[in-house]
């Protein structure tokens, strides 16, 4: 038995959409297993190769590499309807799907009525709404914690229709108490009963796919010496405990989520890869201290194509927030940083970076007042941009001096090396620093 073999974790350090899916796809050839540990179809992970774009919501981002087993862990919430659509997008023969995709039977199901509830809660919140993706994430995790949720293993049991009916009934009562009319809510363009019929068809399809227990599957793989990469969804600042509550998602997006969502002991976590954009974006409501409100935001949005992969909503754009990044690095124990979307800043003359917050009397270099609602005033350092294309650069070390200075400043602030820079959406647009201590480079 190989007790020293560890699982690496890759996660987002901002408010999601950092480009995690792309990096997982690039790293997958070095791993035997890629495993999602939390979240659900609120995630949208984009992969681009051979002029094709794919957006994955539940299926791990290692799926396009044959030979890699993709695990959907116990910490993930599953919507069969959305998984079925993802499977259609892959266009794989059933045999290929069955050998490369497995689901933990402890994973909880998102019922159609969870999605109704999500919509009802958001309607009732009015201006205070979270800006949920309306995929039923909050209500599904609520039922899980309340010990009334339904798991994939329940779906294959004889009593499932009874369990389903009971839980749906509870949801419907709640929705009616909230004063929301079910007929006013459309789910992916369908009325409730049509959606529910499709959901049950999709559940049958899901039941045909291999089921595992992720804690046994992953630990046995590690014992055999297999390489495992745990793929996070969302980002540290959307974490249920450490994000800007209540404007967060309902799962642990940080490294502890990988332990709980796959059954890996903390002592078996190896590298923690932290992915961040060269600037910041946020979709949905909630504090965003470095948000830009002038034409620079429109420019970043256009150049970076900052529109939600799951909802299509325009993402709010802002400058890089180093105190927030440092906080995310701290709570995750990040060992290697990966910066994406460097190319989006190619034409920015002066790049602003938040290095502190003005508290009135002095400046704080850490993320202040995580619990409070008072306005955070960023203190910026202005950096000269590189103002050239990165398209033909084939080595990290050959990047423009101003970009290397930008990277050095980030490393200095957070005290973790930036080992990888992504310079475009395609799988090929990636630069790895010479001598970077990646787990497969020894
Ligand atoms: P994820 O949720 O973290 O996987 O990120 P998303 O897929 O939601 O959003 C990232 C977007 O940026 C996608 O459209 C990617 O194709 C794209 N992307 C990833 N890396 C880069 C990069 O280095 N440069 C540019 N321009 N786009 C990138
Ligand atoms: P990936 O994995 C960006 C945001 C929503 C909302 C809040 C709560 O693609 O990075 P939820 O539907 O979870 O109840 O919404 O979290 N959010 C994301 N933002 N990327 C994501 O995932 C997100 N998943 C949820 O916009 O503000
Ligand atoms: Mg995304």
PDB file of N, CA and C and ligand atoms in Angstrom, residues 12 16-23 43-48 53-56 61 231-234 275 277 279 303-310 315 339-344 421-426 429, ligand 1:
ATOM      1  N   UNK A  12     -10.609  27.712  -7.244  1.00  0.00           N
ATOM      2  CA  UNK A  12     -10.652  29.129  -7.603  1.00  0.00           C
ATOM      3  C   UNK A  12     -10.404  29.997  -6.379  1.00  0.00           C
ATOM      4  N   UNK A  16     -15.208  32.785  -8.505  1.00  0.00           N
ATOM      5  CA  UNK A  16     -15.560  31.820  -9.546  1.00  0.00           C
ATOM      6  C   UNK A  16     -15.133  32.293 -10.929  1.00  0.00           C
ATOM      7  N   UNK A  17     -15.242  31.388 -11.906  1.00  0.00           N
ATOM      8  CA  UNK A  17     -14.936  31.689 -13.310  1.00  0.00           C
ATOM      9  C   UNK A  17     -13.488  32.115 -13.540  1.00  0.00           C
ATOM     10  N   UNK A  18     -12.594  31.593 -12.738  1.00  0.00           N
ATOM     11  CA  UNK A  18     -11.178  31.973 -12.856  1.00  0.00           C
ATOM     12  C   UNK A  18     -10.510  31.267 -14.035  1.00  0.00           C
ATOM     13  N   UNK A  19     -11.198  30.256 -14.586  1.00  0.00           N
ATOM     14  CA  UNK A  19     -10.592  29.466 -15.678  1.00  0.00           C
ATOM     15  C   UNK A  19     -10.147  28.099 -15.162  1.00  0.00           C
ATOM     16  N   UNK A  20     -10.794  27.634 -14.110  1.00  0.00           N
ATOM     17  CA  UNK A  20     -10.423  26.341 -13.495  1.00  0.00           C
ATOM     18  C   UNK A  20     -10.539  25.191 -14.501  1.00  0.00           C
ATOM     19  N   UNK A  21     -11.668  25.194 -15.251  1.00  0.00           N
ATOM     20  CA  UNK A  21     -11.923  24.097 -16.191  1.00  0.00           C
ATOM     21  C   UNK A  21     -10.797  23.973 -17.201  1.00  0.00           C
ATOM     22  N   UNK A  22     -10.365  25.101 -17.742  1.00  0.00           N
ATOM     23  CA  UNK A  22      -9.290  25.067 -18.732  1.00  0.00           C
ATOM     24  C   UNK A  22      -8.028  24.456 -18.141  1.00  0.00           C
ATOM     25  N   UNK A  23      -7.665  24.870 -16.936  1.00  0.00           N
ATOM     26  CA  UNK A  23      -6.415  24.377 -16.340  1.00  0.00           C
ATOM     27  C   UNK A  23      -6.533  22.883 -16.018  1.00  0.00           C
ATOM     28  N   UNK A  43     -22.042  25.628 -11.510  1.00  0.00           N
ATOM     29  CA  UNK A  43     -20.725  25.787 -12.130  1.00  0.00           C
ATOM     30  C   UNK A  43     -20.841  25.762 -13.646  1.00  0.00           C
ATOM     31  N   UNK A  44     -19.942  26.481 -14.287  1.00  0.00           N
ATOM     32  CA  UNK A  44     -19.826  26.415 -15.747  1.00  0.00           C
ATOM     33  C   UNK A  44     -18.346  26.444 -16.055  1.00  0.00           C
ATOM     34  N   UNK A  45     -17.780  25.313 -16.439  1.00  0.00           N
ATOM     35  CA  UNK A  45     -16.341  25.220 -16.678  1.00  0.00           C
ATOM     36  C   UNK A  45     -16.105  25.068 -18.179  1.00  0.00           C
ATOM     37  N   UNK A  46     -15.407  26.046 -18.754  1.00  0.00           N
ATOM     38  CA  UNK A  46     -15.264  26.097 -20.211  1.00  0.00           C
ATOM     39  C   UNK A  46     -13.940  25.514 -20.669  1.00  0.00           C
ATOM     40  N   UNK A  47     -14.015  24.667 -21.669  1.00  0.00           N
ATOM     41  CA  UNK A  47     -12.827  24.050 -22.265  1.00  0.00           C
ATOM     42  C   UNK A  47     -12.836  24.396 -23.744  1.00  0.00           C
ATOM     43  N   UNK A  48     -11.680  24.796 -24.268  1.00  0.00           N
ATOM     44  CA  UNK A  48     -11.601  25.124 -25.693  1.00  0.00           C
ATOM     45  C   UNK A  48     -10.432  24.354 -26.307  1.00  0.00           C
ATOM     46  N   UNK A  53     -15.774  24.709 -28.387  1.00  0.00           N
ATOM     47  CA  UNK A  53     -15.910  25.144 -27.003  1.00  0.00           C
ATOM     48  C   UNK A  53     -16.916  24.228 -26.306  1.00  0.00           C
ATOM     49  N   UNK A  54     -16.579  23.776 -25.121  1.00  0.00           N
ATOM     50  CA  UNK A  54     -17.477  22.917 -24.336  1.00  0.00           C
ATOM     51  C   UNK A  54     -17.659  23.547 -22.954  1.00  0.00           C
ATOM     52  N   UNK A  55     -18.890  23.552 -22.452  1.00  0.00           N
ATOM     53  CA  UNK A  55     -19.123  24.047 -21.098  1.00  0.00           C
ATOM     54  C   UNK A  55     -19.657  22.896 -20.246  1.00  0.00           C
ATOM     55  N   UNK A  56     -18.907  22.575 -19.200  1.00  0.00           N
ATOM     56  CA  UNK A  56     -19.292  21.485 -18.302  1.00  0.00           C
ATOM     57  C   UNK A  56     -19.858  22.067 -17.012  1.00  0.00           C
ATOM     58  N   UNK A  61     -13.706  18.216 -15.503  1.00  0.00           N
ATOM     59  CA  UNK A  61     -13.076  18.756 -16.720  1.00  0.00           C
ATOM     60  C   UNK A  61     -11.972  17.868 -17.294  1.00  0.00           C
ATOM     61  N   UNK A 231     -11.102  18.684  -8.398  1.00  0.00           N
ATOM     62  CA  UNK A 231     -11.471  19.919  -9.116  1.00  0.00           C
ATOM     63  C   UNK A 231     -12.545  20.683  -8.343  1.00  0.00           C
ATOM     64  N   UNK A 232     -12.227  21.909  -7.969  1.00  0.00           N
ATOM     65  CA  UNK A 232     -13.199  22.739  -7.255  1.00  0.00           C
ATOM     66  C   UNK A 232     -14.119  23.464  -8.215  1.00  0.00           C
ATOM     67  N   UNK A 233     -15.252  23.885  -7.682  1.00  0.00           N
ATOM     68  CA  UNK A 233     -16.154  24.764  -8.429  1.00  0.00           C
ATOM     69  C   UNK A 233     -16.293  26.058  -7.626  1.00  0.00           C
ATOM     70  N   UNK A 234     -16.836  27.090  -8.265  1.00  0.00           N
ATOM     71  CA  UNK A 234     -16.955  28.424  -7.666  1.00  0.00           C
ATOM     72  C   UNK A 234     -15.569  28.923  -7.220  1.00  0.00           C
ATOM     73  N   UNK A 275      -6.176  29.018  -8.641  1.00  0.00           N
ATOM     74  CA  UNK A 275      -6.323  29.700  -9.931  1.00  0.00           C
ATOM     75  C   UNK A 275      -6.929  31.082  -9.709  1.00  0.00           C
ATOM     76  N   UNK A 277      -7.680  35.077 -11.865  1.00  0.00           N
ATOM     77  CA  UNK A 277      -7.584  35.894 -13.083  1.00  0.00           C
ATOM     78  C   UNK A 277      -6.628  37.046 -12.836  1.00  0.00           C
ATOM     79  N   UNK A 279      -7.300  39.936 -13.256  1.00  0.00           N
ATOM     80  CA  UNK A 279      -8.162  40.999 -12.724  1.00  0.00           C
ATOM     81  C   UNK A 279      -9.257  40.280 -11.952  1.00  0.00           C
ATOM     82  N   UNK A 303     -13.223  42.262 -23.868  1.00  0.00           N
ATOM     83  CA  UNK A 303     -11.985  41.540 -24.207  1.00  0.00           C
ATOM     84  C   UNK A 303     -11.956  40.157 -23.562  1.00  0.00           C
ATOM     85  N   UNK A 304     -12.443  40.079 -22.316  1.00  0.00           N
ATOM     86  CA  UNK A 304     -12.398  38.804 -21.588  1.00  0.00           C
ATOM     87  C   UNK A 304     -13.629  37.958 -21.811  1.00  0.00           C
ATOM     88  N   UNK A 305     -14.563  38.475 -22.648  1.00  0.00           N
ATOM     89  CA  UNK A 305     -15.827  37.740 -22.873  1.00  0.00           C
ATOM     90  C   UNK A 305     -16.453  37.347 -21.540  1.00  0.00           C
ATOM     91  N   UNK A 306     -16.601  38.342 -20.683  1.00  0.00           N
ATOM     92  CA  UNK A 306     -17.054  38.085 -19.320  1.00  0.00           C
ATOM     93  C   UNK A 306     -18.581  38.025 -19.231  1.00  0.00           C
ATOM     94  N   UNK A 307     -19.084  36.905 -19.673  1.00  0.00           N
ATOM     95  CA  UNK A 307     -20.511  36.603 -19.582  1.00  0.00           C
ATOM     96  C   UNK A 307     -20.634  35.204 -18.980  1.00  0.00           C
ATOM     97  N   UNK A 308     -21.530  35.030 -18.010  1.00  0.00           N
ATOM     98  CA  UNK A 308     -21.631  33.769 -17.273  1.00  0.00           C
ATOM     99  C   UNK A 308     -21.725  32.550 -18.170  1.00  0.00           C
ATOM    100  N   UNK A 309     -20.918  31.516 -17.876  1.00  0.00           N
ATOM    101  CA  UNK A 309     -20.939  30.283 -18.675  1.00  0.00           C
ATOM    102  C   UNK A 309     -22.217  29.504 -18.417  1.00  0.00           C
ATOM    103  N   UNK A 310     -22.846  29.722 -17.258  1.00  0.00           N
ATOM    104  CA  UNK A 310     -24.055  28.984 -16.916  1.00  0.00           C
ATOM    105  C   UNK A 310     -25.307  29.793 -17.210  1.00  0.00           C
ATOM    106  N   UNK A 315     -20.746  39.586 -16.439  1.00  0.00           N
ATOM    107  CA  UNK A 315     -20.039  39.560 -15.156  1.00  0.00           C
ATOM    108  C   UNK A 315     -19.586  40.970 -14.781  1.00  0.00           C
ATOM    109  N   UNK A 339      -2.120  31.909 -12.938  1.00  0.00           N
ATOM    110  CA  UNK A 339      -2.827  33.135 -13.332  1.00  0.00           C
ATOM    111  C   UNK A 339      -3.385  32.978 -14.746  1.00  0.00           C
ATOM    112  N   UNK A 340      -4.682  33.228 -14.891  1.00  0.00           N
ATOM    113  CA  UNK A 340      -5.317  33.131 -16.204  1.00  0.00           C
ATOM    114  C   UNK A 340      -5.622  34.533 -16.755  1.00  0.00           C
ATOM    115  N   UNK A 341      -5.950  34.552 -18.029  1.00  0.00           N
ATOM    116  CA  UNK A 341      -6.460  35.749 -18.698  1.00  0.00           C
ATOM    117  C   UNK A 341      -5.480  36.919 -18.693  1.00  0.00           C
ATOM    118  N   UNK A 342      -4.174  36.605 -18.688  1.00  0.00           N
ATOM    119  CA  UNK A 342      -3.169  37.657 -18.779  1.00  0.00           C
ATOM    120  C   UNK A 342      -3.403  38.464 -20.057  1.00  0.00           C
ATOM    121  N   UNK A 343      -3.784  37.775 -21.139  1.00  0.00           N
ATOM    122  CA  UNK A 343      -3.972  38.421 -22.446  1.00  0.00           C
ATOM    123  C   UNK A 343      -5.047  39.499 -22.427  1.00  0.00           C
ATOM    124  N   UNK A 344      -5.990  39.387 -21.500  1.00  0.00           N
ATOM    125  CA  UNK A 344      -7.093  40.364 -21.479  1.00  0.00           C
ATOM    126  C   UNK A 344      -6.575  41.758 -21.096  1.00  0.00           C
ATOM    127  N   UNK A 421       0.958  30.550 -16.375  1.00  0.00           N
ATOM    128  CA  UNK A 421       0.191  31.693 -16.886  1.00  0.00           C
ATOM    129  C   UNK A 421      -0.575  31.245 -18.116  1.00  0.00           C
ATOM    130  N   UNK A 422      -1.864  31.568 -18.116  1.00  0.00           N
ATOM    131  CA  UNK A 422      -2.699  31.229 -19.260  1.00  0.00           C
ATOM    132  C   UNK A 422      -2.865  32.493 -20.096  1.00  0.00           C
ATOM    133  N   UNK A 423      -2.678  32.339 -21.408  1.00  0.00           N
ATOM    134  CA  UNK A 423      -2.672  33.518 -22.275  1.00  0.00           C
ATOM    135  C   UNK A 423      -3.779  33.488 -23.324  1.00  0.00           C
ATOM    136  N   UNK A 424      -4.761  32.632 -23.121  1.00  0.00           N
ATOM    137  CA  UNK A 424      -5.887  32.553 -24.055  1.00  0.00           C
ATOM    138  C   UNK A 424      -6.764  31.381 -23.658  1.00  0.00           C
ATOM    139  N   UNK A 425      -7.990  31.306 -24.213  1.00  0.00           N
ATOM    140  CA  UNK A 425      -8.912  30.244 -23.795  1.00  0.00           C
ATOM    141  C   UNK A 425      -8.500  28.837 -24.242  1.00  0.00           C
ATOM    142  N   UNK A 426      -7.726  28.739 -25.315  1.00  0.00           N
ATOM    143  CA  UNK A 426      -7.418  27.414 -25.860  1.00  0.00           C
ATOM    144  C   UNK A 426      -6.471  26.634 -24.943  1.00  0.00           C
ATOM    145  N   UNK A 429      -2.865  27.481 -25.097  1.00  0.00           N
ATOM    146  CA  UNK A 429      -2.383  28.807 -24.693  1.00  0.00           C
ATOM    147  C   UNK A 429      -2.037  28.809 -23.200  1.00  0.00           C
TER     148      UNK A 429
HETATM  149  P1  LIG B   1     -14.275  28.336 -14.555  1.00  0.00           P
HETATM  150  O1  LIG B   1     -15.666  28.358 -14.060  1.00  0.00           O
HETATM  151  O2  LIG B   1     -13.282  28.726 -13.505  1.00  0.00           O
HETATM  152  O3  LIG B   1     -13.882  27.055 -15.221  1.00  0.00           O
HETATM  153  O4  LIG B   1     -14.187  29.480 -15.666  1.00  0.00           O
HETATM  154  P2  LIG B   1     -15.265  29.771 -16.837  1.00  0.00           P
HETATM  155  O5  LIG B   1     -15.139  28.753 -17.874  1.00  0.00           O
HETATM  156  O6  LIG B   1     -16.612  30.023 -16.258  1.00  0.00           O
HETATM  157  O7  LIG B   1     -14.779  31.190 -17.327  1.00  0.00           O
HETATM  158  C1  LIG B   1     -13.508  31.392 -17.823  1.00  0.00           C
HETATM  159  C2  LIG B   1     -13.628  31.943 -19.259  1.00  0.00           C
HETATM  160  O8  LIG B   1     -12.385  32.447 -19.670  1.00  0.00           O
HETATM  161  C3  LIG B   1     -14.002  30.877 -20.265  1.00  0.00           C
HETATM  162  O9  LIG B   1     -14.721  31.484 -21.300  1.00  0.00           O
HETATM  163  C4  LIG B   1     -12.647  30.406 -20.768  1.00  0.00           C
HETATM  164  O10 LIG B   1     -12.706  29.856 -22.094  1.00  0.00           O
HETATM  165  C5  LIG B   1     -11.876  31.680 -20.763  1.00  0.00           C
HETATM  166  N1  LIG B   1     -10.425  31.576 -20.490  1.00  0.00           N
HETATM  167  C6  LIG B   1      -9.756  30.712 -19.685  1.00  0.00           C
HETATM  168  N2  LIG B   1      -8.441  31.045 -19.643  1.00  0.00           N
HETATM  169  C7  LIG B   1      -8.305  32.133 -20.436  1.00  0.00           C
HETATM  170  C8  LIG B   1      -7.189  32.957 -20.781  1.00  0.00           C
HETATM  171  O11 LIG B   1      -6.067  32.782 -20.333  1.00  0.00           O
HETATM  172  N3  LIG B   1      -7.448  34.013 -21.622  1.00  0.00           N
HETATM  173  C9  LIG B   1      -8.688  34.272 -22.126  1.00  0.00           C
HETATM  174  N4  LIG B   1      -8.838  35.315 -22.925  1.00  0.00           N
HETATM  175  N5  LIG B   1      -9.747  33.510 -21.807  1.00  0.00           N
HETATM  176  C10 LIG B   1      -9.555  32.469 -20.972  1.00  0.00           C
END
